Backbone as JSON, one array per atom type, in Angstrom:
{
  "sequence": "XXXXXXXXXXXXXXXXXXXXXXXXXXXXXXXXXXXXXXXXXXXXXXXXXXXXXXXXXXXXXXXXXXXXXXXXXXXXXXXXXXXXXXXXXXX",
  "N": [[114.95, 69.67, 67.28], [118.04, 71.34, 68.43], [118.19, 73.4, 70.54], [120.85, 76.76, 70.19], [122.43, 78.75, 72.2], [120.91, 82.11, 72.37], [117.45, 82.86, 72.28], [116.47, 86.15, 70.44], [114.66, 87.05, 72.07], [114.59, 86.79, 74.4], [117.65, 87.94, 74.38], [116.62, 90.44, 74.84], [115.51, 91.02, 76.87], [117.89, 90.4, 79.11], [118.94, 92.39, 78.34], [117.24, 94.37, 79.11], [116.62, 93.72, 81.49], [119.27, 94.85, 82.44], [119.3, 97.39, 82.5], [117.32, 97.75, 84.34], [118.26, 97.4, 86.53], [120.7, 99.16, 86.4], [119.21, 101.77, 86.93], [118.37, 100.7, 89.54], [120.35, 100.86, 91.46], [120.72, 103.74, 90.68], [118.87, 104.75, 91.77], [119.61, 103.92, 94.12], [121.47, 105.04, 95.34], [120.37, 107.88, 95.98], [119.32, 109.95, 94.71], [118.37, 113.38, 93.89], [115.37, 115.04, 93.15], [116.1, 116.89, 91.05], [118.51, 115.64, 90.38], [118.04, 113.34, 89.02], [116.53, 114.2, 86.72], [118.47, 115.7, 85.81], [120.1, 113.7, 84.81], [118.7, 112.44, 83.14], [118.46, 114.25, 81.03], [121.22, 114.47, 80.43], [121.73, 111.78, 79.7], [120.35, 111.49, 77.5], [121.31, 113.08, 75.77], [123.72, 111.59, 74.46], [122.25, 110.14, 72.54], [121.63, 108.29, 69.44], [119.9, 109.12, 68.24], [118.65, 112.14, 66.59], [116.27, 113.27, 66.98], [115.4, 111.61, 69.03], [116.61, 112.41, 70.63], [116.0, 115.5, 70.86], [113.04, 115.46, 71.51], [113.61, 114.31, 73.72], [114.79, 115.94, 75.53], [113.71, 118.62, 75.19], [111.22, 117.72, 76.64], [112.34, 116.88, 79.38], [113.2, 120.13, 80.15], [110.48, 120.86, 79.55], [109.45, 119.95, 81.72], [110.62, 120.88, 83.67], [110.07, 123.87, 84.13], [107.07, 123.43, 84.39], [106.6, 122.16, 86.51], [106.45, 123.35, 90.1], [106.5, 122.55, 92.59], [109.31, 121.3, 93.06], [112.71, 122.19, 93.17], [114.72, 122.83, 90.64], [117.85, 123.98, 90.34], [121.02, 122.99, 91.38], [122.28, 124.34, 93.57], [122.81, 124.37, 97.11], [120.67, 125.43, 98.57], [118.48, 124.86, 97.15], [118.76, 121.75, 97.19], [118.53, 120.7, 99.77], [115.95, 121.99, 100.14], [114.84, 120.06, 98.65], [115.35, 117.83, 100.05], [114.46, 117.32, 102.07], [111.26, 117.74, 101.47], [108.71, 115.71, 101.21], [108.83, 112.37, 100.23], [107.16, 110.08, 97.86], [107.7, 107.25, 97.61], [109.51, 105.61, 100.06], [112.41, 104.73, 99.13]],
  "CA": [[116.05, 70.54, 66.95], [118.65, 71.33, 69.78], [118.85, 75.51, 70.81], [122.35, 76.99, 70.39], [122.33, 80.46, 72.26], [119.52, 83.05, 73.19], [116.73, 84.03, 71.07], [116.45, 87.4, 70.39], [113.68, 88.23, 72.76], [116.16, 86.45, 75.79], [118.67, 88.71, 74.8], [116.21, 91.79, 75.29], [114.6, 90.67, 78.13], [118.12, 90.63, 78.96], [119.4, 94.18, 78.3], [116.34, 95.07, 80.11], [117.02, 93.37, 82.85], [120.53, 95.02, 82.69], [118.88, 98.73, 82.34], [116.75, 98.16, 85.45], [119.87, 97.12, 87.44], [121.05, 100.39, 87.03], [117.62, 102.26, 87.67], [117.79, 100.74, 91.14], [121.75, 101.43, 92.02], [120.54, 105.15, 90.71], [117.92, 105.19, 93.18], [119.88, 103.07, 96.03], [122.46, 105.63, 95.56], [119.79, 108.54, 96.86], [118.88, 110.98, 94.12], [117.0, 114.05, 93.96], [114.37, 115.01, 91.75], [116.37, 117.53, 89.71], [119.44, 115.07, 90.08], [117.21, 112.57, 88.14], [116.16, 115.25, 85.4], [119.52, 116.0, 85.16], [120.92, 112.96, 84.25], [117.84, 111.89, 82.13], [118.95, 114.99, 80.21], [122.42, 114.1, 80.1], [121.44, 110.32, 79.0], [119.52, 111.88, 75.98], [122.72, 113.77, 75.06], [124.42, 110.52, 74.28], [121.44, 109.33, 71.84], [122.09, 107.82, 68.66], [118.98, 109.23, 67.22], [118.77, 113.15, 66.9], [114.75, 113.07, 66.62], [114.7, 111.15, 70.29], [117.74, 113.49, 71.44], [115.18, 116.48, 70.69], [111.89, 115.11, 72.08], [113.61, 113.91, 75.3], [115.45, 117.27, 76.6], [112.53, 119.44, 74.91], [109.96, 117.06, 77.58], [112.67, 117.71, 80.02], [112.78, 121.31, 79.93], [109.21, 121.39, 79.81], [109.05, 119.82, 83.16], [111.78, 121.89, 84.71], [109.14, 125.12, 83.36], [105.97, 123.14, 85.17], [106.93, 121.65, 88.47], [106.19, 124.62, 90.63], [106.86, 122.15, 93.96], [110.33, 121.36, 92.71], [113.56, 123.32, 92.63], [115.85, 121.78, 89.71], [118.47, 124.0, 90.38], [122.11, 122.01, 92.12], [122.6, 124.58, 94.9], [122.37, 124.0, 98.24], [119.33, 126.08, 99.11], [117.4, 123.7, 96.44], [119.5, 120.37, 97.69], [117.84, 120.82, 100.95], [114.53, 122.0, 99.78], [114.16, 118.71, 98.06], [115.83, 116.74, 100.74], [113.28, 117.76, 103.25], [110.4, 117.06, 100.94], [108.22, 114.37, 101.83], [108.71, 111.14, 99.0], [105.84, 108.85, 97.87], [108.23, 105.8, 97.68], [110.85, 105.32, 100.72], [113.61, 103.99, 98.45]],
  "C": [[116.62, 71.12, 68.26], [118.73, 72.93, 69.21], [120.16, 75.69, 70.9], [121.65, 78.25, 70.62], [121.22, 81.18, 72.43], [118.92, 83.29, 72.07], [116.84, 85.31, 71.11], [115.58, 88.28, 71.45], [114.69, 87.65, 74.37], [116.88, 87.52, 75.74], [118.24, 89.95, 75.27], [115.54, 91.66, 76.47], [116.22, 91.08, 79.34], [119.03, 91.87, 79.41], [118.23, 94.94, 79.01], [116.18, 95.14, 81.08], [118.39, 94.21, 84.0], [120.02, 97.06, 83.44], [118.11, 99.0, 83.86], [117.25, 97.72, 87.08], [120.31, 97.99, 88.0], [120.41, 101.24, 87.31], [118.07, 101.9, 89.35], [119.45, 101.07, 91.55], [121.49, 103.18, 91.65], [120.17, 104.97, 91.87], [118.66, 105.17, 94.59], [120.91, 104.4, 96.45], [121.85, 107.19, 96.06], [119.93, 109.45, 95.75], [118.33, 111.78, 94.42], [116.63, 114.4, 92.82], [115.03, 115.71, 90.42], [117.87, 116.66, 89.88], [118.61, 113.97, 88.75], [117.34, 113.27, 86.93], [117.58, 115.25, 84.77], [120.43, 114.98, 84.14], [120.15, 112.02, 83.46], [118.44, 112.58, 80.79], [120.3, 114.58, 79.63], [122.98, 112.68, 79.47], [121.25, 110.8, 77.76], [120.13, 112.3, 74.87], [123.43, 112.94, 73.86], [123.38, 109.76, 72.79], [121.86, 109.54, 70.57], [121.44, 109.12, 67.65], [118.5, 111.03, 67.47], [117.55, 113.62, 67.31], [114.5, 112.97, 68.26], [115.35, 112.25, 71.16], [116.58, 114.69, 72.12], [113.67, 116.66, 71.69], [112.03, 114.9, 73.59], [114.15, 115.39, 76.19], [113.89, 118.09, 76.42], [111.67, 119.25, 76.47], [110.98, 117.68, 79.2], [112.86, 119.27, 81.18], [111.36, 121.75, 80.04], [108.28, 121.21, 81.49], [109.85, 120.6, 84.12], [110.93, 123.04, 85.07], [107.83, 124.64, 84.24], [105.48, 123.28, 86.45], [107.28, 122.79, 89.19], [106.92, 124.13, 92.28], [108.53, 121.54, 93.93], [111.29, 122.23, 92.38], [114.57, 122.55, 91.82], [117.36, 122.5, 89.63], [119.47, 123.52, 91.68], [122.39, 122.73, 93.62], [122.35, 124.24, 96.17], [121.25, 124.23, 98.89], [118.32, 124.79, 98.68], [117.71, 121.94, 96.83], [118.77, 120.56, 99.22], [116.59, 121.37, 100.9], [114.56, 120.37, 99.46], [114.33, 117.42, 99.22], [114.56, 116.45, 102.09], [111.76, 117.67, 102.81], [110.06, 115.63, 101.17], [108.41, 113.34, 100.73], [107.81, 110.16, 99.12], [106.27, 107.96, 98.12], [109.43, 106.17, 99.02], [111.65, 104.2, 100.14], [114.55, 104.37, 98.92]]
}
């Protein structure tokens, strides 16, 4: 029997492929930690599903509340705290 077209796990392999595309143009493009958060948060916004919406800012938020060595707020004071922080990965 001749294949017409992608199976289903091709096409998610895929959209996964596509997702960790833009993962690394985030990164390449030089984040910081509460830029990340922020726009995890602001991903979550967008979700279909109100349940995941809930669970993902909540987790969020709960790490904003944790991370004692992190400043998640945008100002400059905290934009240069973080910048000056040492990073595990040089990405």
């Amino acid at each position: 029997m001749k294949k017409i077209g992608m199976t289903d796990s091709e096409i998610d392999a895929g959209k996964m492929l596509e997702c960790r595309q833009i993962v690394k143009n985030l990164i390449n493009f030089g984040l910081s930690e509460s830029q990340k958060l922020h726009i995890i948060y602001l991903i979550s916004l967008e979700m279909e599903s109100r349940d995941a919406l809930n669970i993902i800012t909540d987790s969020v938020n709960k790490i904003k509340s944790l991370d004692q060595n992190t400043k998640f707020s945008l100002t400059n004071e905290e934009i240069d705290y973080n910048e000056q922080k040492p990073k595990l990965l040089d990405i």
